[in-house]
């Protein structure tokens, strides 16, 4: 911050002394003083698995991303690992839905099959699983519904069963995204009892009721059939509440905490980073990705430069882990710039 005295020094004898532009003059100088650098290690790449055979189908709302059948995942896993991306975040579209989300904790379910395939194909690639019930519920809500209400406590048992089933199939990390109160503690207890005390929990701690999830709900077929998620996901207007949510998840045993979405919530990421010392993930969600894709297709923005600028902003705000549909592209671009 320039004080008036510094300004005087800076203009000493009519000479301009402070010239921040000196360090911007060449790319090598800029590299030397750059504060934030993206790397392949920063990313997790989301994958959507469908209960089909021999399927690789582009997702209309997420161009460049695909619906995969478990039997086609091995080659994709190899490519992701070859790029140096540490892991994937798995979502499942089950064969059938019901009122108890039984597909979520079916040991032969689509995610469980995908986990086994991925771990067999590329053991060192981390498989992180999204633990939620919305894709498996006929009504599309993230919990058990009774009389039009999403019930908290009865949902915890189903989430815990889902997490244990994922761990039993070989998941390296489980990531609850449902926003029920107390789910981190319930999942931790169930994992420990089942012999999975080594499996970390990456908690979607501050997950907002965001309109930016639109393209995902098409991709995951998980739009609620009535109402919305504002009764359990957070109000976009709140930041102090996000800190309370993170504190609760830390108390309950979360190993990694998350802010989601990322771009409209960079202030939340920065505040969580300041207040907590756990690894912090940020989810660059489907709507954020789709906006960039759509504008780029119109020729209005340069996709590569905009995407790298946004991902850098997420890291600069304080995220250690970035979940992004642009992860693979970003690594390709970083290598080309390299
Ligand atoms: C499941 C879940 C959602 C996302 C991740 N896990 C959708 C939702 O909460 O409605 C959104 C991811 C994205 O938009 O990219 N509950």
Coordinates of C-alpha atoms and ligand atoms in Angstrom, one line a residue:
X1 CA 0.0 0.0 0.0
X2 CA 1.7 3.2 -1.1
X3 CA 1.7 5.9 1.6
X4 CA 2.2 9.5 0.5
X5 CA 5.7 9.3 1.8
X6 CA 6.5 6.3 -0.4
X7 CA 5.0 8.1 -3.3
X8 CA 7.4 10.9 -2.6
X9 CA 10.3 8.4 -2.6
X10 CA 9.0 6.8 -5.7
X11 CA 9.0 10.1 -7.5
X12 CA 12.4 11.1 -6.0
X13 CA 14.0 13.9 -7.9
X14 CA 11.5 13.5 -10.7
X15 CA 12.6 9.9 -11.3
X16 CA 10.1 7.1 -11.1
X17 CA 11.7 4.6 -8.7
X18 CA 9.1 2.0 -8.2
X19 CA 8.3 0.2 -11.4
X20 CA 6.3 -3.0 -10.9
X21 CA 6.4 -3.5 -14.6
X22 CA 10.2 -4.4 -14.4
X23 CA 9.2 -7.9 -13.3
X24 CA 6.6 -8.3 -16.0
X25 CA 8.9 -7.6 -18.9
X26 CA 9.7 -11.2 -20.0
X27 CA 8.1 -14.5 -19.6
X28 CA 11.1 -15.8 -17.7
X29 CA 10.8 -13.0 -15.2
X30 CA 7.1 -13.5 -14.8
X31 CA 7.7 -17.2 -14.2
X32 CA 10.3 -16.4 -11.5
X33 CA 7.9 -14.2 -9.5
X34 CA 4.6 -16.1 -10.2
X35 CA 2.8 -16.8 -6.9
X36 CA 0.4 -19.5 -8.1
X37 CA 1.1 -22.4 -10.4
X38 CA -1.3 -25.1 -11.5
X39 CA 0.0 -28.6 -11.6
X40 CA -1.5 -32.0 -12.5
X41 CA -1.4 -32.9 -8.8
X42 CA -4.0 -30.3 -8.1
X43 CA -6.8 -32.0 -9.9
X44 CA -9.5 -34.7 -9.5
X45 CA -11.4 -35.5 -12.6
X46 CA -15.1 -36.5 -12.3
X47 CA -16.3 -39.6 -14.1
X48 CA -19.9 -40.7 -14.7
X49 CA -20.6 -44.4 -14.9
X50 CA -23.7 -45.9 -16.4
X51 CA -25.2 -49.4 -15.9
X52 CA -24.6 -50.4 -19.5
X53 CA -22.1 -52.4 -21.6
X54 CA -19.5 -51.1 -24.1
X55 CA -20.7 -47.5 -23.7
X56 CA -18.7 -44.2 -24.2
X57 CA -21.3 -41.5 -24.9
X58 CA -20.6 -37.8 -24.8
X59 CA -22.8 -36.0 -22.2
X60 CA -24.7 -33.3 -24.1
X61 CA -24.6 -30.8 -21.1
X62 CA -20.9 -31.4 -20.5
X63 CA -19.2 -31.5 -23.9
X64 CA -15.9 -33.4 -23.7
X65 CA -17.1 -35.5 -20.8
X66 CA -18.7 -39.0 -21.2
X67 CA -21.0 -41.6 -19.8
X68 CA -18.9 -44.7 -19.4
X69 CA -19.9 -48.3 -18.8
X70 CA -17.7 -50.0 -16.2
X71 CA -16.2 -52.3 -18.9
X72 CA -14.8 -49.3 -20.8
X73 CA -13.2 -47.5 -17.9
X74 CA -9.8 -49.1 -17.9
X75 CA -8.4 -47.2 -20.9
X76 CA -9.8 -43.9 -19.6
X77 CA -8.2 -44.5 -16.2
X78 CA -4.8 -45.2 -17.9
X79 CA -5.0 -42.0 -19.8
X80 CA -5.9 -40.0 -16.7
X81 CA -3.0 -41.6 -14.8
X82 CA -0.6 -41.0 -17.7
X83 CA -1.5 -37.3 -17.5
X84 CA -0.4 -37.2 -13.9
X85 CA -3.8 -36.5 -12.5
X86 CA -3.9 -38.2 -9.0
X87 CA -7.5 -39.4 -9.1
X88 CA -11.1 -39.5 -10.2
X89 CA -14.4 -38.6 -8.6
X90 CA -17.0 -41.3 -9.4
X91 CA -20.7 -40.7 -10.0
X92 CA -23.1 -43.5 -10.8
X93 CA -26.3 -43.7 -12.9
X94 CA -27.9 -46.9 -11.7
X95 CA -30.1 -49.3 -13.6
X96 CA -33.1 -48.5 -11.4
X97 CA -34.2 -46.1 -8.7
X98 CA -36.4 -46.5 -5.7
X99 CA -37.5 -44.8 -2.5
X100 CA -34.6 -46.2 -0.5
X101 CA -31.8 -45.6 -3.0
X102 CA -30.9 -49.3 -2.8
X103 CA -28.7 -49.0 -5.9
X104 CA -26.4 -46.8 -3.9
X105 CA -25.3 -49.5 -1.4
X106 CA -25.7 -52.5 -3.7
X107 CA -22.3 -54.3 -3.7
X108 CA -23.0 -55.1 -7.3
X109 CA -24.1 -51.5 -8.1
X110 CA -22.7 -49.5 -11.0
X111 CA -20.2 -47.5 -8.9
X112 CA -19.0 -50.6 -7.0
X113 CA -18.3 -52.3 -10.3
X114 CA -16.6 -49.3 -11.6
X115 CA -14.4 -49.0 -8.5
X116 CA -13.3 -52.6 -8.9
X117 CA -12.5 -52.1 -12.6
X118 CA -10.5 -48.9 -12.0
X119 CA -8.5 -50.4 -9.1
X120 CA -7.7 -53.5 -11.1
X121 CA -6.7 -51.5 -14.2
X122 CA -4.6 -48.7 -12.5
X123 CA -4.1 -49.4 -8.8
X124 CA -2.3 -46.1 -8.1
X125 CA -5.0 -43.9 -9.5
X126 CA -7.1 -42.7 -6.6
X127 CA -10.8 -43.6 -6.7
X128 CA -12.8 -41.0 -4.8
X129 CA -16.5 -41.8 -4.7
X130 CA -19.4 -39.3 -4.4
X131 CA -21.5 -40.5 -1.6
X132 CA -25.1 -39.3 -2.2
X133 CA -28.5 -40.8 -2.7
X134 CA -30.1 -38.4 -5.3
X135 CA -29.0 -40.4 -8.3
X136 CA -30.6 -43.6 -6.8
X137 CA -33.8 -42.1 -5.4
X138 CA -37.0 -42.2 -7.5
X139 CA -37.8 -38.7 -6.3
X140 CA -34.2 -37.3 -6.9
X141 CA -33.7 -35.9 -3.4
X142 CA -30.5 -36.6 -1.4
X143 CA -32.3 -38.2 1.5
X144 CA -35.2 -40.3 2.6
X145 CA -38.5 -38.5 1.9
X146 CA -41.6 -38.8 4.1
X147 CA -44.7 -36.6 3.7
X148 CA -42.8 -34.3 1.3
X149 CA -39.9 -33.8 3.8
X150 CA -36.3 -34.9 3.4
X151 CA -35.6 -36.6 6.6
X152 CA -32.2 -36.2 8.2
X153 CA -31.5 -39.0 10.6
X154 CA -33.0 -41.9 8.7
X155 CA -30.8 -40.9 5.7
X156 CA -27.6 -41.2 7.7
X157 CA -27.8 -45.0 7.9
X158 CA -28.2 -45.2 4.1
X159 CA -25.3 -42.9 3.5
X160 CA -23.1 -44.9 5.9
X161 CA -24.0 -48.1 4.2
X162 CA -23.2 -46.6 0.8
X163 CA -19.8 -45.4 2.0
X164 CA -19.0 -48.8 3.5
X165 CA -20.0 -50.5 0.3
X166 CA -17.7 -48.2 -1.7
X167 CA -14.8 -48.8 0.7
X168 CA -15.4 -52.6 0.4
X169 CA -15.2 -52.4 -3.4
X170 CA -11.9 -50.6 -3.0
X171 CA -12.6 -46.9 -2.9
X172 CA -9.6 -44.9 -1.7
X173 CA -11.6 -41.9 -0.4
X174 CA -15.3 -41.3 0.2
X175 CA -16.9 -37.9 -0.4
X176 CA -20.4 -37.3 1.0
X177 CA -22.2 -34.6 -0.9
X178 CA -25.7 -34.9 0.6
X179 CA -25.5 -32.1 3.2
X180 CA -27.4 -34.0 5.9
X181 CA -26.4 -33.0 9.4
X182 CA -24.1 -35.5 11.2
X183 CA -23.3 -37.5 8.1
X184 CA -19.5 -37.3 8.5
X185 CA -19.7 -38.7 12.0
X186 CA -22.1 -41.5 10.9
X187 CA -19.9 -42.4 7.9
X188 CA -16.7 -42.3 10.0
X189 CA -18.2 -44.6 12.7
X190 CA -19.6 -47.1 10.1
X191 CA -16.3 -47.2 8.2
X192 CA -14.3 -47.8 11.4
X193 CA -16.7 -50.5 12.5
X194 CA -16.4 -52.2 9.2
X195 CA -12.6 -52.2 9.3
X196 CA -12.0 -49.2 7.0
X197 CA -10.5 -46.8 9.5
X198 CA -7.8 -46.1 6.8
X199 CA -10.3 -44.6 4.3
X200 CA -10.4 -40.8 4.4
X201 CA -13.5 -38.7 4.2
X202 CA -13.5 -35.7 1.8
X203 CA -16.6 -33.8 3.0
X204 CA -18.6 -31.5 0.8
X205 CA -18.8 -29.2 3.8
X206 CA -20.0 -25.9 2.4
X207 CA -22.2 -27.0 -0.5
X208 CA -24.5 -24.3 -1.7
X209 CA -28.0 -24.7 -3.2
X210 CA -26.7 -23.5 -6.5
X211 CA -28.2 -23.1 -10.0
X212 CA -24.8 -24.0 -11.3
X213 CA -25.5 -27.7 -10.9
X214 CA -28.0 -27.7 -13.8
X215 CA -25.8 -29.5 -16.4
X216 CA -24.8 -32.1 -13.8
X217 CA -28.4 -33.0 -13.0
X218 CA -28.9 -33.8 -16.6
X219 CA -25.6 -35.8 -16.7
X220 CA -26.5 -37.7 -13.5
X221 CA -30.2 -37.8 -14.0
X222 CA -30.6 -36.5 -10.4
X223 CA -32.9 -33.5 -10.6
X224 CA -35.4 -33.5 -7.7
X225 CA -38.9 -34.4 -8.9
X226 CA -40.5 -32.0 -6.6
X227 CA -39.3 -28.9 -4.8
X228 CA -35.6 -28.1 -4.6
X229 CA -32.6 -28.7 -2.4
X230 CA -32.7 -25.4 -0.4
X231 CA -33.9 -27.3 2.7
X232 CA -30.5 -29.0 3.0
X233 CA -27.9 -27.3 0.8
X234 CA -26.7 -23.9 1.9
X235 CA -28.1 -20.5 1.1
X236 CA -25.7 -18.8 -1.4
X237 CA -25.9 -15.6 0.7
X238 CA -24.1 -17.0 3.7
X239 CA -20.4 -17.2 4.5
X240 CA -20.3 -17.4 8.3
X241 CA -22.5 -20.4 8.1
X242 CA -20.0 -22.0 5.8
X243 CA -17.4 -21.7 8.5
X244 CA -19.7 -23.4 11.0
X245 CA -20.4 -26.2 8.5
X246 CA -16.7 -26.7 8.0
X247 CA -16.0 -26.7 11.8
X248 CA -18.7 -29.3 12.3
X249 CA -17.3 -31.6 9.6
X250 CA -13.8 -31.2 11.1
X251 CA -15.1 -32.1 14.6
X252 CA -16.9 -35.1 13.1
X253 CA -13.7 -36.4 11.5
X254 CA -13.5 -35.1 8.0
X255 CA -10.0 -35.4 6.5
X256 CA -10.5 -33.0 3.6
X257 CA -13.2 -30.3 3.5
X258 CA -14.7 -28.8 0.4
X259 CA -16.4 -25.7 -0.9
X260 CA -18.8 -26.0 -3.8
X261 CA -19.3 -24.4 -6.3
X262 CA -15.9 -22.7 -6.6
X263 CA -16.1 -19.6 -8.8
X264 CA -18.9 -17.7 -7.3
X265 CA -17.6 -18.7 -3.8
X266 CA -13.9 -17.7 -4.0
X267 CA -14.4 -15.6 -0.8
X268 CA -15.7 -18.7 1.0
X269 CA -12.6 -20.7 -0.2
X270 CA -10.3 -17.9 1.0
X271 CA -12.0 -17.7 4.4
X272 CA -12.0 -21.5 5.0
X273 CA -8.3 -21.6 4.0
X274 CA -7.5 -18.9 6.6
X275 CA -9.5 -20.5 9.4
X276 CA -8.7 -24.2 8.9
X277 CA -5.6 -26.2 8.2
X278 CA -7.1 -29.3 6.6
X279 CA -6.6 -29.9 2.9
X280 CA -9.3 -27.9 1.1
X281 CA -11.0 -29.0 -2.1
X282 CA -13.1 -26.8 -4.4
X283 CA -15.5 -28.1 -6.9
X284 CA -15.5 -26.2 -10.2
X285 CA -19.0 -27.4 -11.0
X286 CA -20.9 -28.3 -14.2
X287 CA -22.5 -24.9 -14.8
X288 CA -19.2 -23.2 -14.4
X289 CA -17.7 -25.5 -17.0
X290 CA -20.7 -25.3 -19.3
X291 CA -20.6 -21.5 -19.4
X292 CA -17.0 -21.5 -20.5
X293 CA -17.7 -24.2 -23.2
X294 CA -20.8 -22.4 -24.5
X295 CA -19.1 -19.0 -24.8
X296 CA -16.0 -20.6 -26.4
X297 CA -18.2 -22.3 -29.0
X298 CA -19.7 -19.0 -29.9
X299 CA -16.2 -17.7 -30.4
X300 CA -16.6 -15.1 -27.7
X301 CA -13.9 -16.3 -25.4
X302 CA -10.7 -18.3 -25.7
X303 CA -11.5 -21.5 -23.8
X304 CA -8.0 -22.4 -22.9
X305 CA -7.0 -19.0 -21.5
X306 CA -10.3 -18.5 -19.7
X307 CA -10.2 -22.0 -18.2
X308 CA -6.7 -21.7 -17.0
X309 CA -7.4 -18.2 -15.6
X310 CA -10.4 -19.6 -13.6
X311 CA -8.6 -22.6 -12.3
X312 CA -5.6 -20.5 -11.3
X313 CA -8.1 -18.2 -9.4
X314 CA -9.5 -21.2 -7.5
X315 CA -6.0 -22.2 -6.4
X316 CA -5.0 -18.6 -5.6
X317 CA -8.1 -18.3 -3.4
X318 CA -6.7 -21.2 -1.4
X319 CA -7.9 -24.6 -2.8
X320 CA -5.4 -27.5 -2.6
X321 CA -7.5 -29.8 -4.7
X322 CA -9.6 -28.7 -7.7
X323 CA -12.3 -31.0 -9.0
X324 CA -12.9 -29.9 -12.6
X325 CA -14.4 -31.2 -15.9
X326 CA -11.5 -29.2 -17.4
X327 CA -8.9 -31.2 -15.5
X328 CA -7.7 -33.3 -18.4
X329 CA -7.6 -30.3 -20.8
X330 CA -5.9 -28.2 -18.2
X331 CA -3.1 -30.7 -17.9
X332 CA -2.7 -30.9 -21.7
X333 CA -2.5 -27.1 -21.8
X334 CA 0.0 -26.8 -19.0
X335 CA 2.2 -29.4 -20.7
X336 CA 2.1 -27.4 -23.9
X337 CA 3.1 -24.2 -22.1
X338 CA 5.5 -26.2 -20.0
Ligands
LIG1 C1 -25.0 -34.9 -5.7 C2 -24.1 -34.0 -6.3 C3 -24.4 -32.9 -7.2 C4 -23.2 -32.4 -7.6 C5 -22.2 -33.2 -7.1 N1 -22.8 -34.2 -6.3 C6 -25.7 -32.3 -7.6 C7 -26.6 -31.7 -6.6 O1 -26.3 -31.5 -5.5 O2 -27.7 -31.4 -7.1 C8 -23.0 -31.3 -8.6 C9 -21.8 -31.3 -9.4 C10 -21.7 -30.4 -10.6 O3 -22.7 -29.5 -10.8 O4 -20.8 -30.4 -11.3 N2 -25.8 -34.4 -4.7

